[in-house]
mmCIF file of C-alpha atoms in Angstrom:
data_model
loop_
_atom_site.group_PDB
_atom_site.id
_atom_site.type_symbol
_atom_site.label_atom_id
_atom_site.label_comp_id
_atom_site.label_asym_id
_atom_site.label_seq_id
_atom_site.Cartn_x
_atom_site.Cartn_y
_atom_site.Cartn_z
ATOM 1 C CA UNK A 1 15.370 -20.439 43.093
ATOM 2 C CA UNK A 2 18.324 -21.020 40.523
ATOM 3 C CA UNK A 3 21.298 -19.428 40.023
ATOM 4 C CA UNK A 4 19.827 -17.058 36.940
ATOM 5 C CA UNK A 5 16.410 -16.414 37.990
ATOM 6 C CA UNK A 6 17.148 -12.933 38.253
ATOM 7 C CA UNK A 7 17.873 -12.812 34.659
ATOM 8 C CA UNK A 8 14.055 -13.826 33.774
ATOM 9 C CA UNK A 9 11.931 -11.242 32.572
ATOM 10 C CA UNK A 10 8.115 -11.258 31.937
ATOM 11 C CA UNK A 11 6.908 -9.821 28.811
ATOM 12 C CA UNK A 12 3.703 -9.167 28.480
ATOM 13 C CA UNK A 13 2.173 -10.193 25.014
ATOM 14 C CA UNK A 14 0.698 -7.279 23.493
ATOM 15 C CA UNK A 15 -0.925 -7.567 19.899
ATOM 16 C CA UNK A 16 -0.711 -4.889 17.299
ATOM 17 C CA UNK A 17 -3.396 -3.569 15.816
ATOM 18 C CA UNK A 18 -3.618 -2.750 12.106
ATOM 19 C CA UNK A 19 -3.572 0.735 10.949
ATOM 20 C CA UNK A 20 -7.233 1.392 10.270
ATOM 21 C CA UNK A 21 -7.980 1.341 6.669
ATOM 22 C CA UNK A 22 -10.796 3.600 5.658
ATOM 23 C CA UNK A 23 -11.212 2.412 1.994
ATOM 24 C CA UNK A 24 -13.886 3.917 0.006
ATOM 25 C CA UNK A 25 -17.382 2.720 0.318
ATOM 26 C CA UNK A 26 -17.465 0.574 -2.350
ATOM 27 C CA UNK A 27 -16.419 -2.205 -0.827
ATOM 28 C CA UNK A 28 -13.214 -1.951 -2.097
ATOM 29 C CA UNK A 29 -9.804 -2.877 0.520
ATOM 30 C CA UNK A 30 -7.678 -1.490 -2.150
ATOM 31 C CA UNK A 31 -4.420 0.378 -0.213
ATOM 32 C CA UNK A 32 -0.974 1.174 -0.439
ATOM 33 C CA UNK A 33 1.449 -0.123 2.284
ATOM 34 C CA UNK A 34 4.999 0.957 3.550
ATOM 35 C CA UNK A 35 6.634 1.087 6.862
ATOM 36 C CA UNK A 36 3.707 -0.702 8.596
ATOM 37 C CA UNK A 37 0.746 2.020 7.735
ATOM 38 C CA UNK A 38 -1.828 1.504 4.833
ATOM 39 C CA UNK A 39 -4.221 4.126 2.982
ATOM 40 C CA UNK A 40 -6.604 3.390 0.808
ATOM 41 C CA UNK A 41 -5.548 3.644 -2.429
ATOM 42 C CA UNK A 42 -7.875 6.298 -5.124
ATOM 43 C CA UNK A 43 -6.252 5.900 -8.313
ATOM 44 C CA UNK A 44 -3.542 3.624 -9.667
ATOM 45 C CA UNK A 45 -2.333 3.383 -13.531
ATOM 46 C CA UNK A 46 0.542 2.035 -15.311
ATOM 47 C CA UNK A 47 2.216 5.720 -14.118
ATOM 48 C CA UNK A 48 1.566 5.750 -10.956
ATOM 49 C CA UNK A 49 -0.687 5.875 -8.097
ATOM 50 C CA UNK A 50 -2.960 8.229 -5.271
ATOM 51 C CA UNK A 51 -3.352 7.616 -2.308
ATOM 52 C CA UNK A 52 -5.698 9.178 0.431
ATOM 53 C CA UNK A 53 -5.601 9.567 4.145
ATOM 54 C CA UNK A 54 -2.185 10.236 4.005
ATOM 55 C CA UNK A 55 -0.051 10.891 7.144
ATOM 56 C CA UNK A 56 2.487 13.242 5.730
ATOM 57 C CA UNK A 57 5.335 10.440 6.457
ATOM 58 C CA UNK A 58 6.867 10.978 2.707
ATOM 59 C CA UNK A 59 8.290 14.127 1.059
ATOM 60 C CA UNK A 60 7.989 14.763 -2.580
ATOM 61 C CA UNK A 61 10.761 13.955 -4.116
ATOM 62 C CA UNK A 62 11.790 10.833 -1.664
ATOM 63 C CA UNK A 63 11.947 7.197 -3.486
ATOM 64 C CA UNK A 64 10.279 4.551 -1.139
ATOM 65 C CA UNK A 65 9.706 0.898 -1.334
ATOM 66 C CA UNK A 66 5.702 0.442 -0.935
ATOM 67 C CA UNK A 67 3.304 -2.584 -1.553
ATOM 68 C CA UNK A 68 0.189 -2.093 -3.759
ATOM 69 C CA UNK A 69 -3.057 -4.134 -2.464
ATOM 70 C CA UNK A 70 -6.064 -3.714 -5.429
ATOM 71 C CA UNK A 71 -8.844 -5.843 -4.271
ATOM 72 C CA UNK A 72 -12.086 -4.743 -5.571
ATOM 73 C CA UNK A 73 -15.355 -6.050 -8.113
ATOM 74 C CA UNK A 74 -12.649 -5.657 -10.900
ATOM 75 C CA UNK A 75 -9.584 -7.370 -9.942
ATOM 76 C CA UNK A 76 -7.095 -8.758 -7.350
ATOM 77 C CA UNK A 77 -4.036 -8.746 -7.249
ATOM 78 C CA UNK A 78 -0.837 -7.186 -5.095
ATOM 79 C CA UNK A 79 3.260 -6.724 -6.233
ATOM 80 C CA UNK A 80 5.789 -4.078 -4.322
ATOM 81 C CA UNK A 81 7.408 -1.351 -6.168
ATOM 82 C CA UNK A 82 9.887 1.216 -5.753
ATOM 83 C CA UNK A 83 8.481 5.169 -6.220
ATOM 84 C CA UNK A 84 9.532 8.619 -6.304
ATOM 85 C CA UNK A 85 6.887 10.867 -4.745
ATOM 86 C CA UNK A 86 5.673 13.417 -6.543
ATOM 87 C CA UNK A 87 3.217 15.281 -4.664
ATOM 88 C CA UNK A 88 1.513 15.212 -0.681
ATOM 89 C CA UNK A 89 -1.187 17.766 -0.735
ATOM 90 C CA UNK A 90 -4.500 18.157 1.735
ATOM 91 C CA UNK A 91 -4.262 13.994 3.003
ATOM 92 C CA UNK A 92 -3.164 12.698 -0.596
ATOM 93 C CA UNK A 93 -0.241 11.125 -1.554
ATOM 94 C CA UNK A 94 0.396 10.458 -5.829
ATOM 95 C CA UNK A 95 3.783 8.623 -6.551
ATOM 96 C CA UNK A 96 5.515 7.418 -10.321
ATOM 97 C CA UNK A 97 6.530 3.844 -10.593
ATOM 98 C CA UNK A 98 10.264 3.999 -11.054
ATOM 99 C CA UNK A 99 10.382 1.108 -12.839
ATOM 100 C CA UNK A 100 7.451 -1.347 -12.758
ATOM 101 C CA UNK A 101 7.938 -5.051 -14.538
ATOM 102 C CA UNK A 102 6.317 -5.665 -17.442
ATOM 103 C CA UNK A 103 4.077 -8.275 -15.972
ATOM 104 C CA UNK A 104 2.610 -5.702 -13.445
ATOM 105 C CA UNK A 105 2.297 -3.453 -16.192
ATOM 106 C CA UNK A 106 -0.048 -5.827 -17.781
ATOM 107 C CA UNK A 107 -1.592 -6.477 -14.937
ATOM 108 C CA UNK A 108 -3.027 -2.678 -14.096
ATOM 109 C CA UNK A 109 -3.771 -1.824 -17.989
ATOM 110 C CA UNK A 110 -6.076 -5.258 -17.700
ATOM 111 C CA UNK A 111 -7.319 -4.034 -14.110
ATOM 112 C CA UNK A 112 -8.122 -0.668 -15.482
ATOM 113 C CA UNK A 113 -9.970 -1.780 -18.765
ATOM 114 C CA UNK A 114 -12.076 -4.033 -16.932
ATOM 115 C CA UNK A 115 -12.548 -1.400 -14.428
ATOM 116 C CA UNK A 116 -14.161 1.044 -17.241
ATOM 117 C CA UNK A 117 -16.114 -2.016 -18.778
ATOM 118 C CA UNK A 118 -17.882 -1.999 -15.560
ATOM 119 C CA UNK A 119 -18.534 1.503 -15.092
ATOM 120 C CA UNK A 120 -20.136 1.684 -18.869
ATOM 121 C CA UNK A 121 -22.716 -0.977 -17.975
#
């Protein structure tokens, strides 16, 4: 026994489980992510976003840091951005870019007009 045995401790190595995503049915894994918790994401222009499943955990009003994740049939792709809320009503969440990078930009008005290409066919 040496001198700092007393000083070991034995941690038991638990994993953490992923907040359970229950995307739509589509196939789609499309969600928004902040402070550890997803929900799948319902709607997302160059504006702003909805959200379902929502746990209540943001106020209207608030500005938070989240992390978009679109991957469905019509694109792929993920960037962070800052938000105001706007509304949390019956599960939902909707939140304004506050100021989203050009690039992104791009990237959702080419997401959402191959998005209504798709639903036309």
């Amino acid at each position: 026994m040496g001198l700092f045995d007393f000083l070991k401790v034995t941690v038991k190595d638990e994993k953490k489980t992923a907040p359970r995503r229950a995307g739509p049915s589509n196939g789609s894994s499309s969600v928004i992510e902040f402070d550890g918790k997803s929900f799948p994401l319902a709607a997302i222009s160059h504006k702003g976003f909805v959200a379902t499943g929502f746990d209540g955990s943001l106020i209207p009003s608030q500005t938070a840091r989240i992390t978009v994740r679109v991957d469905d049939a019509s694109g792929k792709f993920t960037f962070a951005a800052t938000v105001t809320i706007e509304e949390v009503k019956g599960g939902s969440v909707s939140g304004a870019w506050n100021m989203l990078p050009p690039e992104v930009e791009a990237t959702i008005r080419k997401y959402l007009q191959i998005r209504k290409q798709k639903a036309g066919k």
